[in-house]
């Protein structure tokens, strides 16, 4: 069976590999679910792994199969699988358990182990193949009425977790009713977060660099939010106009922007970082004394949030469904760049890294 893979540690090494066909019996205790892959989304994580910024192969292998955003249909299940059946549309969580207490209670998304296991990212093969198999514990159903948005399930789960983590952490205040939010970044995470915050009734400003970004701004307006280009209106000027945000979700992939957000958060506010930055940049002009003082006196909170568990995937399904009804046809506009098959890895990486008009690049398997 063919798969899109890289040689970890070797830049620009994406290639089509030959791997063994998966079997439902590969999963012990009769809990296997064999899935035929329909679509796999690709994002900045895949590009950075191909650039050798991070990512490791499973033990004993020299290659890593890419793909952590999957949508497929079940072909076969093991004898001890009860709630999933052939013909179900599904997605699959990304992170897998380690040896800690968190992993043992289903919270492998917040493992305290120094090692982490993520399909298509670190120490486990991904989904960019014709078929894959996994334990039923990690398979999440996608309603048939949402199959047109199924490939967005994984990025939507990241957004759902980020928002959930902010609200959970802010229980420290007993009462927290945020009204104003900034979302930094207008990629898929930023756009989906904008939608979810609008569903929760917040006034939202989605902040990114590009002036007049076309479709992205159209989508943001479709969600009832406002797009702001920092090239036209720096974040400090936006704060002067609308006030300090109670919540900021950072999704640019820029550590510089992530730290800049700390300067503008409101008293008792929450800042959630979702960016994973694999470079070596450092800041020289950050006003650390000022920020330190304001954060302590202002009871501000910083939360890091990464891949979710199955509950976050389920929450994402609910938000995608409600968003599809509340803002008809808007979310589907994110799916800008389909690619048929992965026989040309260079085309996939080119669309992902060089096509500035692309919002969601995905492969039709």
mmCIF file of C-alpha atoms in Angstrom:
data_model
loop_
_atom_site.group_PDB
_atom_site.id
_atom_site.type_symbol
_atom_site.label_atom_id
_atom_site.label_comp_id
_atom_site.label_asym_id
_atom_site.label_seq_id
_atom_site.Cartn_x
_atom_site.Cartn_y
_atom_site.Cartn_z
ATOM 1 C CA UNK A 1 0.000 0.000 0.000
ATOM 2 C CA UNK A 2 1.226 3.497 -0.834
ATOM 3 C CA UNK A 3 1.681 6.242 1.752
ATOM 4 C CA UNK A 4 3.041 9.784 1.849
ATOM 5 C CA UNK A 5 6.045 9.755 4.159
ATOM 6 C CA UNK A 6 9.156 11.692 5.140
ATOM 7 C CA UNK A 7 12.564 10.732 6.447
ATOM 8 C CA UNK A 8 12.617 12.614 9.765
ATOM 9 C CA UNK A 9 15.590 14.906 10.150
ATOM 10 C CA UNK A 10 16.096 15.185 6.388
ATOM 11 C CA UNK A 11 14.714 18.448 4.911
ATOM 12 C CA UNK A 12 12.368 18.228 1.907
ATOM 13 C CA UNK A 13 12.272 14.443 2.007
ATOM 14 C CA UNK A 14 8.545 13.844 1.367
ATOM 15 C CA UNK A 15 8.091 10.802 -0.867
ATOM 16 C CA UNK A 16 5.659 8.002 -1.694
ATOM 17 C CA UNK A 17 6.515 4.951 0.396
ATOM 18 C CA UNK A 18 5.373 1.343 0.257
ATOM 19 C CA UNK A 19 3.937 0.102 3.547
ATOM 20 C CA UNK A 20 2.060 -2.977 4.713
ATOM 21 C CA UNK A 21 -1.733 -3.088 4.392
ATOM 22 C CA UNK A 22 -3.323 -2.661 7.822
ATOM 23 C CA UNK A 23 -5.520 -5.393 9.277
ATOM 24 C CA UNK A 24 -8.307 -5.052 11.811
ATOM 25 C CA UNK A 25 -6.492 -7.728 13.840
ATOM 26 C CA UNK A 26 -3.473 -5.438 14.232
ATOM 27 C CA UNK A 27 -5.313 -3.976 17.242
ATOM 28 C CA UNK A 28 -5.495 -6.324 20.241
ATOM 29 C CA UNK A 29 -8.570 -7.474 22.182
ATOM 30 C CA UNK A 30 -10.872 -7.312 19.169
ATOM 31 C CA UNK A 31 -11.039 -3.505 19.337
ATOM 32 C CA UNK A 32 -9.707 -2.725 15.894
ATOM 33 C CA UNK A 33 -11.451 -0.407 13.439
ATOM 34 C CA UNK A 34 -10.328 -0.521 9.811
ATOM 35 C CA UNK A 35 -11.018 2.724 7.984
ATOM 36 C CA UNK A 36 -10.861 3.572 4.283
ATOM 37 C CA UNK A 37 -9.427 7.066 4.059
ATOM 38 C CA UNK A 38 -11.504 9.621 2.147
ATOM 39 C CA UNK A 39 -9.625 12.860 2.814
ATOM 40 C CA UNK A 40 -6.555 13.975 4.742
ATOM 41 C CA UNK A 41 -5.923 17.616 5.565
ATOM 42 C CA UNK A 42 -2.411 19.017 5.579
ATOM 43 C CA UNK A 43 -1.228 22.056 7.503
ATOM 44 C CA UNK A 44 1.834 23.917 8.767
ATOM 45 C CA UNK A 45 2.750 20.982 11.007
ATOM 46 C CA UNK A 46 3.234 18.734 7.967
ATOM 47 C CA UNK A 47 5.302 21.421 6.255
ATOM 48 C CA UNK A 48 7.521 21.885 9.308
ATOM 49 C CA UNK A 49 8.034 18.138 9.662
ATOM 50 C CA UNK A 50 9.050 18.048 5.994
ATOM 51 C CA UNK A 51 11.458 20.901 6.773
ATOM 52 C CA UNK A 52 12.944 18.675 9.516
ATOM 53 C CA UNK A 53 12.058 21.146 12.268
ATOM 54 C CA UNK A 54 10.591 18.312 14.347
ATOM 55 C CA UNK A 55 8.955 14.902 14.014
ATOM 56 C CA UNK A 56 10.343 11.418 14.650
ATOM 57 C CA UNK A 57 9.737 8.021 13.114
ATOM 58 C CA UNK A 58 8.291 5.134 15.107
ATOM 59 C CA UNK A 59 10.885 2.998 16.853
ATOM 60 C CA UNK A 60 12.434 0.618 14.318
ATOM 61 C CA UNK A 61 11.390 2.639 11.258
ATOM 62 C CA UNK A 62 13.318 5.214 9.265
ATOM 63 C CA UNK A 63 10.230 6.816 7.758
ATOM 64 C CA UNK A 64 7.228 8.655 9.214
ATOM 65 C CA UNK A 65 3.892 8.530 7.400
ATOM 66 C CA UNK A 66 2.401 12.023 7.402
ATOM 67 C CA UNK A 67 -1.190 13.119 7.946
ATOM 68 C CA UNK A 68 -2.948 13.869 11.237
ATOM 69 C CA UNK A 69 -6.227 15.365 9.951
ATOM 70 C CA UNK A 70 -8.292 12.479 8.652
ATOM 71 C CA UNK A 71 -11.805 11.757 7.464
ATOM 72 C CA UNK A 72 -12.858 8.296 6.350
ATOM 73 C CA UNK A 73 -15.445 5.529 6.313
ATOM 74 C CA UNK A 74 -15.359 2.348 8.375
ATOM 75 C CA UNK A 75 -14.838 -0.880 6.423
ATOM 76 C CA UNK A 76 -14.461 -3.457 9.204
ATOM 77 C CA UNK A 77 -14.540 -3.650 12.988
ATOM 78 C CA UNK A 78 -13.275 -6.142 15.536
ATOM 79 C CA UNK A 79 -15.639 -8.427 17.494
ATOM 80 C CA UNK A 80 -15.515 -6.278 20.632
ATOM 81 C CA UNK A 81 -16.395 -2.985 18.948
ATOM 82 C CA UNK A 82 -19.943 -1.992 19.843
ATOM 83 C CA UNK A 83 -20.647 1.623 18.902
ATOM 84 C CA UNK A 84 -18.977 1.781 15.499
ATOM 85 C CA UNK A 85 -20.031 -0.179 12.444
ATOM 86 C CA UNK A 86 -19.042 -0.494 8.771
ATOM 87 C CA UNK A 87 -20.368 2.431 6.771
ATOM 88 C CA UNK A 88 -19.956 4.984 9.563
ATOM 89 C CA UNK A 89 -18.150 8.186 8.680
ATOM 90 C CA UNK A 90 -15.361 8.831 11.159
ATOM 91 C CA UNK A 91 -12.358 10.871 12.107
ATOM 92 C CA UNK A 92 -9.550 9.882 14.452
ATOM 93 C CA UNK A 93 -7.801 11.564 17.350
ATOM 94 C CA UNK A 94 -4.079 12.269 17.038
ATOM 95 C CA UNK A 95 -2.349 11.869 20.392
ATOM 96 C CA UNK A 96 -1.919 8.424 21.950
ATOM 97 C CA UNK A 97 -1.406 7.405 25.576
ATOM 98 C CA UNK A 98 1.908 7.290 27.381
ATOM 99 C CA UNK A 99 2.512 5.773 30.842
ATOM 100 C CA UNK A 100 1.222 8.558 33.132
ATOM 101 C CA UNK A 101 -1.944 8.843 35.189
ATOM 102 C CA UNK A 102 -3.360 11.366 32.711
ATOM 103 C CA UNK A 103 -2.862 8.871 29.884
ATOM 104 C CA UNK A 104 -4.553 6.119 31.877
ATOM 105 C CA UNK A 105 -7.715 8.172 32.390
ATOM 106 C CA UNK A 106 -8.069 9.169 28.743
ATOM 107 C CA UNK A 107 -6.333 12.545 29.037
ATOM 108 C CA UNK A 108 -3.336 11.685 26.878
ATOM 109 C CA UNK A 109 -3.713 15.190 25.418
ATOM 110 C CA UNK A 110 -2.206 16.534 28.669
ATOM 111 C CA UNK A 111 0.281 13.769 29.397
ATOM 112 C CA UNK A 112 2.968 14.585 31.961
ATOM 113 C CA UNK A 113 5.374 12.157 30.300
ATOM 114 C CA UNK A 114 8.437 13.721 28.694
ATOM 115 C CA UNK A 115 7.654 11.764 25.521
ATOM 116 C CA UNK A 116 4.512 12.230 23.465
ATOM 117 C CA UNK A 117 3.000 10.052 20.753
ATOM 118 C CA UNK A 118 1.062 11.639 17.903
ATOM 119 C CA UNK A 119 -0.023 9.979 14.692
ATOM 120 C CA UNK A 120 1.717 11.542 11.726
ATOM 121 C CA UNK A 121 3.807 13.794 13.960
ATOM 122 C CA UNK A 122 5.889 11.978 16.542
ATOM 123 C CA UNK A 123 6.730 8.270 16.971
ATOM 124 C CA UNK A 124 3.529 7.041 15.284
ATOM 125 C CA UNK A 125 2.604 6.821 11.612
ATOM 126 C CA UNK A 126 -0.110 9.093 10.247
ATOM 127 C CA UNK A 127 -3.144 8.664 8.036
ATOM 128 C CA UNK A 128 -1.935 9.611 4.547
ATOM 129 C CA UNK A 129 -2.690 6.138 3.193
ATOM 130 C CA UNK A 130 -5.566 4.368 1.496
ATOM 131 C CA UNK A 131 -6.519 2.623 4.751
ATOM 132 C CA UNK A 132 -5.565 2.762 8.401
ATOM 133 C CA UNK A 133 -6.478 0.865 11.547
ATOM 134 C CA UNK A 134 -6.810 2.065 15.122
ATOM 135 C CA UNK A 135 -8.395 1.226 18.448
ATOM 136 C CA UNK A 136 -12.086 2.079 18.720
ATOM 137 C CA UNK A 137 -11.213 4.304 21.684
ATOM 138 C CA UNK A 138 -9.671 6.844 19.301
ATOM 139 C CA UNK A 139 -12.296 6.711 16.540
ATOM 140 C CA UNK A 140 -14.882 9.518 16.537
ATOM 141 C CA UNK A 141 -18.059 9.377 14.459
ATOM 142 C CA UNK A 142 -18.829 12.153 12.000
ATOM 143 C CA UNK A 143 -22.574 12.605 11.349
ATOM 144 C CA UNK A 144 -23.465 11.924 7.730
ATOM 145 C CA UNK A 145 -24.894 15.442 7.514
ATOM 146 C CA UNK A 146 -21.427 16.821 8.312
ATOM 147 C CA UNK A 147 -19.422 14.732 5.874
ATOM 148 C CA UNK A 148 -18.768 17.825 3.733
ATOM 149 C CA UNK A 149 -16.847 19.254 6.719
ATOM 150 C CA UNK A 150 -15.368 16.010 8.032
ATOM 151 C CA UNK A 151 -11.780 16.857 7.106
ATOM 152 C CA UNK A 152 -12.018 19.910 9.394
ATOM 153 C CA UNK A 153 -12.732 17.765 12.465
ATOM 154 C CA UNK A 154 -9.137 17.696 13.757
ATOM 155 C CA UNK A 155 -8.388 21.427 13.433
ATOM 156 C CA UNK A 156 -11.821 22.174 14.881
ATOM 157 C CA UNK A 157 -10.983 19.972 17.874
ATOM 158 C CA UNK A 158 -7.881 22.111 18.515
ATOM 159 C CA UNK A 159 -10.096 25.215 18.614
ATOM 160 C CA UNK A 160 -12.699 23.549 20.812
ATOM 161 C CA UNK A 161 -10.051 22.510 23.316
ATOM 162 C CA UNK A 162 -8.408 25.949 23.366
ATOM 163 C CA UNK A 163 -11.708 27.633 24.190
ATOM 164 C CA UNK A 164 -12.652 24.982 26.736
ATOM 165 C CA UNK A 165 -9.293 25.317 28.488
ATOM 166 C CA UNK A 166 -9.725 29.090 28.805
ATOM 167 C CA UNK A 167 -13.169 28.777 30.359
ATOM 168 C CA UNK A 168 -12.098 25.960 32.691
ATOM 169 C CA UNK A 169 -9.030 27.845 33.876
ATOM 170 C CA UNK A 170 -11.027 31.023 34.425
ATOM 171 C CA UNK A 171 -13.181 29.269 36.997
ATOM 172 C CA UNK A 172 -10.439 30.534 39.322
ATOM 173 C CA UNK A 173 -12.315 33.875 39.163
ATOM 174 C CA UNK A 174 -15.701 32.376 40.175
ATOM 175 C CA UNK A 175 -17.377 34.719 37.665
ATOM 176 C CA UNK A 176 -15.947 35.259 34.178
ATOM 177 C CA UNK A 177 -18.133 36.454 31.330
ATOM 178 C CA UNK A 178 -15.863 37.515 28.469
ATOM 179 C CA UNK A 179 -17.372 39.921 25.974
ATOM 180 C CA UNK A 180 -14.490 40.884 23.697
ATOM 181 C CA UNK A 181 -12.048 38.478 22.016
ATOM 182 C CA UNK A 182 -9.115 38.761 19.652
ATOM 183 C CA UNK A 183 -8.121 35.833 17.459
ATOM 184 C CA UNK A 184 -4.643 36.264 16.003
ATOM 185 C CA UNK A 185 -4.127 34.453 12.729
ATOM 186 C CA UNK A 186 -6.552 33.896 9.862
ATOM 187 C CA UNK A 187 -5.609 30.355 8.921
ATOM 188 C CA UNK A 188 -7.899 27.408 9.559
ATOM 189 C CA UNK A 189 -7.434 27.517 13.349
ATOM 190 C CA UNK A 190 -8.050 31.249 13.514
ATOM 191 C CA UNK A 191 -11.137 31.079 11.312
ATOM 192 C CA UNK A 192 -12.693 28.117 13.115
ATOM 193 C CA UNK A 193 -11.964 29.732 16.492
ATOM 194 C CA UNK A 194 -13.646 32.898 15.261
ATOM 195 C CA UNK A 195 -16.734 30.876 14.389
ATOM 196 C CA UNK A 196 -16.823 29.110 17.762
ATOM 197 C CA UNK A 197 -16.423 32.326 19.749
ATOM 198 C CA UNK A 198 -19.175 33.982 17.740
ATOM 199 C CA UNK A 199 -21.426 31.019 18.559
ATOM 200 C CA UNK A 200 -20.730 31.826 22.224
ATOM 201 C CA UNK A 201 -21.841 35.427 21.733
ATOM 202 C CA UNK A 202 -18.485 37.207 21.916
ATOM 203 C CA UNK A 203 -17.536 40.271 19.896
ATOM 204 C CA UNK A 204 -14.584 38.994 17.859
ATOM 205 C CA UNK A 205 -11.764 40.691 15.975
ATOM 206 C CA UNK A 206 -9.656 38.370 13.860
ATOM 207 C CA UNK A 207 -6.205 39.877 13.513
ATOM 208 C CA UNK A 208 -3.615 39.022 10.844
ATOM 209 C CA UNK A 209 -1.034 40.770 8.681
ATOM 210 C CA UNK A 210 -2.443 40.655 5.164
ATOM 211 C CA UNK A 211 -4.297 43.749 3.969
ATOM 212 C CA UNK A 212 -7.509 42.924 2.091
ATOM 213 C CA UNK A 213 -7.185 39.120 2.315
ATOM 214 C CA UNK A 214 -10.212 38.438 0.136
ATOM 215 C CA UNK A 215 -11.897 35.144 0.972
ATOM 216 C CA UNK A 216 -10.603 35.087 4.547
ATOM 217 C CA UNK A 217 -12.204 38.428 5.288
ATOM 218 C CA UNK A 218 -15.400 37.261 3.585
ATOM 219 C CA UNK A 219 -15.503 34.211 5.875
ATOM 220 C CA UNK A 220 -14.839 36.309 8.980
ATOM 221 C CA UNK A 221 -17.616 38.722 8.037
ATOM 222 C CA UNK A 222 -19.859 35.729 7.372
ATOM 223 C CA UNK A 223 -19.325 34.708 10.999
ATOM 224 C CA UNK A 224 -20.279 38.201 12.154
ATOM 225 C CA UNK A 225 -16.733 39.142 13.206
ATOM 226 C CA UNK A 226 -14.329 41.833 11.935
ATOM 227 C CA UNK A 227 -11.007 41.319 10.162
ATOM 228 C CA UNK A 228 -8.144 43.646 11.108
ATOM 229 C CA UNK A 229 -4.834 43.813 9.245
ATOM 230 C CA UNK A 230 -1.942 44.702 11.534
ATOM 231 C CA UNK A 231 -0.221 46.318 8.544
ATOM 232 C CA UNK A 232 -3.032 48.856 8.523
ATOM 233 C CA UNK A 233 -3.973 48.863 12.216
ATOM 234 C CA UNK A 234 -1.366 47.569 14.701
ATOM 235 C CA UNK A 235 -2.774 45.634 17.622
ATOM 236 C CA UNK A 236 -2.071 48.524 19.998
ATOM 237 C CA UNK A 237 -4.193 50.825 17.822
ATOM 238 C CA UNK A 238 -6.998 48.269 17.710
ATOM 239 C CA UNK A 239 -6.966 48.177 21.509
ATOM 240 C CA UNK A 240 -7.266 51.966 21.588
ATOM 241 C CA UNK A 241 -10.360 51.682 19.373
ATOM 242 C CA UNK A 242 -12.218 48.702 20.879
ATOM 243 C CA UNK A 243 -10.624 48.124 24.284
ATOM 244 C CA UNK A 244 -8.510 45.336 25.745
ATOM 245 C CA UNK A 245 -9.791 41.844 24.983
ATOM 246 C CA UNK A 246 -10.955 39.523 27.745
ATOM 247 C CA UNK A 247 -9.777 36.536 25.699
ATOM 248 C CA UNK A 248 -7.090 36.135 23.073
ATOM 249 C CA UNK A 249 -6.567 32.920 21.122
ATOM 250 C CA UNK A 250 -3.198 33.046 19.378
ATOM 251 C CA UNK A 251 -2.942 30.999 16.174
ATOM 252 C CA UNK A 252 -0.387 32.672 13.916
ATOM 253 C CA UNK A 253 2.560 30.311 14.258
ATOM 254 C CA UNK A 254 4.694 33.337 15.202
ATOM 255 C CA UNK A 255 6.274 33.445 18.649
ATOM 256 C CA UNK A 256 6.695 37.199 18.248
ATOM 257 C CA UNK A 257 2.933 37.685 17.892
ATOM 258 C CA UNK A 258 2.311 35.247 20.750
ATOM 259 C CA UNK A 259 4.351 37.419 23.098
ATOM 260 C CA UNK A 260 2.945 40.664 21.698
ATOM 261 C CA UNK A 261 -0.512 39.481 22.729
ATOM 262 C CA UNK A 262 0.656 39.543 26.346
ATOM 263 C CA UNK A 263 0.916 43.333 26.148
ATOM 264 C CA UNK A 264 -2.752 43.834 25.270
ATOM 265 C CA UNK A 265 -4.785 41.394 27.392
ATOM 266 C CA UNK A 266 -7.446 42.818 29.687
ATOM 267 C CA UNK A 267 -7.439 42.549 33.491
ATOM 268 C CA UNK A 268 -8.446 39.033 34.602
ATOM 269 C CA UNK A 269 -8.104 37.971 30.956
ATOM 270 C CA UNK A 270 -6.971 34.689 29.424
ATOM 271 C CA UNK A 271 -4.495 34.209 26.589
ATOM 272 C CA UNK A 272 -4.388 30.812 24.881
ATOM 273 C CA UNK A 273 -1.411 29.836 22.743
ATOM 274 C CA UNK A 274 -2.128 27.211 20.074
ATOM 275 C CA UNK A 275 0.920 27.897 17.884
ATOM 276 C CA UNK A 276 3.721 25.359 17.705
ATOM 277 C CA UNK A 277 6.895 27.168 16.641
ATOM 278 C CA UNK A 278 9.760 24.951 15.564
ATOM 279 C CA UNK A 279 12.370 27.617 14.839
ATOM 280 C CA UNK A 280 15.105 29.336 16.859
ATOM 281 C CA UNK A 281 13.823 32.921 17.020
ATOM 282 C CA UNK A 282 14.286 35.031 20.148
ATOM 283 C CA UNK A 283 12.967 38.440 21.141
ATOM 284 C CA UNK A 284 15.226 41.354 22.039
ATOM 285 C CA UNK A 285 12.784 44.243 22.489
ATOM 286 C CA UNK A 286 10.044 42.616 24.543
ATOM 287 C CA UNK A 287 8.977 44.851 27.498
ATOM 288 C CA UNK A 288 9.318 42.043 30.019
ATOM 289 C CA UNK A 289 9.325 44.203 33.157
ATOM 290 C CA UNK A 290 6.148 46.003 32.122
ATOM 291 C CA UNK A 291 4.382 42.793 31.130
ATOM 292 C CA UNK A 292 5.454 41.020 34.306
ATOM 293 C CA UNK A 293 4.095 43.863 36.450
ATOM 294 C CA UNK A 294 0.796 44.110 34.572
ATOM 295 C CA UNK A 295 0.223 40.369 34.566
ATOM 296 C CA UNK A 296 0.770 39.973 38.281
ATOM 297 C CA UNK A 297 -1.303 43.008 39.244
ATOM 298 C CA UNK A 298 -3.948 42.180 36.644
ATOM 299 C CA UNK A 299 -4.445 38.478 37.513
ATOM 300 C CA UNK A 300 -3.888 37.478 33.912
ATOM 301 C CA UNK A 301 -3.589 33.923 32.664
ATOM 302 C CA UNK A 302 -1.577 32.197 29.914
ATOM 303 C CA UNK A 303 -2.590 28.710 28.794
ATOM 304 C CA UNK A 304 -0.885 26.452 26.271
ATOM 305 C CA UNK A 305 -3.222 24.139 24.365
ATOM 306 C CA UNK A 306 -2.460 21.442 21.803
ATOM 307 C CA UNK A 307 -4.162 18.403 20.210
ATOM 308 C CA UNK A 308 -7.389 17.395 21.921
ATOM 309 C CA UNK A 309 -8.895 14.126 23.103
ATOM 310 C CA UNK A 310 -12.057 12.479 21.826
ATOM 311 C CA UNK A 311 -14.275 14.756 23.940
ATOM 312 C CA UNK A 312 -12.815 17.779 22.161
ATOM 313 C CA UNK A 313 -13.472 16.090 18.817
ATOM 314 C CA UNK A 314 -17.090 15.527 19.872
ATOM 315 C CA UNK A 315 -17.356 19.170 20.945
ATOM 316 C CA UNK A 316 -15.901 20.194 17.588
ATOM 317 C CA UNK A 317 -18.588 18.170 15.803
ATOM 318 C CA UNK A 318 -21.269 20.050 17.739
ATOM 319 C CA UNK A 319 -19.760 23.434 16.909
ATOM 320 C CA UNK A 320 -19.290 22.574 13.242
ATOM 321 C CA UNK A 321 -22.924 21.468 13.066
ATOM 322 C CA UNK A 322 -24.270 24.544 14.870
ATOM 323 C CA UNK A 323 -21.997 26.799 12.836
ATOM 324 C CA UNK A 324 -23.217 25.234 9.602
ATOM 325 C CA UNK A 325 -26.807 26.083 10.569
ATOM 326 C CA UNK A 326 -26.107 29.494 12.103
ATOM 327 C CA UNK A 327 -23.790 30.671 9.318
ATOM 328 C CA UNK A 328 -24.997 28.637 6.310
ATOM 329 C CA UNK A 329 -22.326 27.846 3.735
ATOM 330 C CA UNK A 330 -19.581 29.859 5.434
ATOM 331 C CA UNK A 331 -17.389 27.139 6.971
ATOM 332 C CA UNK A 332 -17.348 25.136 3.732
ATOM 333 C CA UNK A 333 -15.508 28.065 2.123
ATOM 334 C CA UNK A 334 -12.418 27.136 4.158
ATOM 335 C CA UNK A 335 -11.941 24.077 1.928
ATOM 336 C CA UNK A 336 -10.090 25.949 -0.777
ATOM 337 C CA UNK A 337 -7.488 23.592 -2.245
ATOM 338 C CA UNK A 338 -8.276 19.917 -2.849
ATOM 339 C CA UNK A 339 -5.522 17.738 -4.317
ATOM 340 C CA UNK A 340 -6.356 14.392 -5.893
ATOM 341 C CA UNK A 341 -4.002 11.773 -4.476
ATOM 342 C CA UNK A 342 -0.532 12.076 -2.964
ATOM 343 C CA UNK A 343 1.510 10.817 -5.902
ATOM 344 C CA UNK A 344 3.165 14.222 -6.229
ATOM 345 C CA UNK A 345 4.529 15.157 -2.774
ATOM 346 C CA UNK A 346 6.176 18.301 -4.134
ATOM 347 C CA UNK A 347 2.822 19.618 -5.351
ATOM 348 C CA UNK A 348 1.295 19.087 -1.907
ATOM 349 C CA UNK A 349 4.145 20.879 -0.145
ATOM 350 C CA UNK A 350 4.132 23.662 -2.717
ATOM 351 C CA UNK A 351 0.411 24.299 -2.253
ATOM 352 C CA UNK A 352 0.915 24.185 1.499
ATOM 353 C CA UNK A 353 3.872 26.553 1.730
ATOM 354 C CA UNK A 354 3.775 28.780 -1.367
ATOM 355 C CA UNK A 355 0.101 29.251 -2.215
ATOM 356 C CA UNK A 356 -0.826 32.282 -0.133
ATOM 357 C CA UNK A 357 -4.477 32.067 -1.145
ATOM 358 C CA UNK A 358 -4.861 28.583 0.338
ATOM 359 C CA UNK A 359 -6.820 28.279 3.572
ATOM 360 C CA UNK A 360 -7.276 24.510 3.753
ATOM 361 C CA UNK A 361 -5.220 22.200 1.597
ATOM 362 C CA UNK A 362 -6.487 18.634 1.682
ATOM 363 C CA UNK A 363 -5.867 15.421 -0.235
ATOM 364 C CA UNK A 364 -8.659 13.347 -1.726
ATOM 365 C CA UNK A 365 -7.393 9.836 -1.139
#
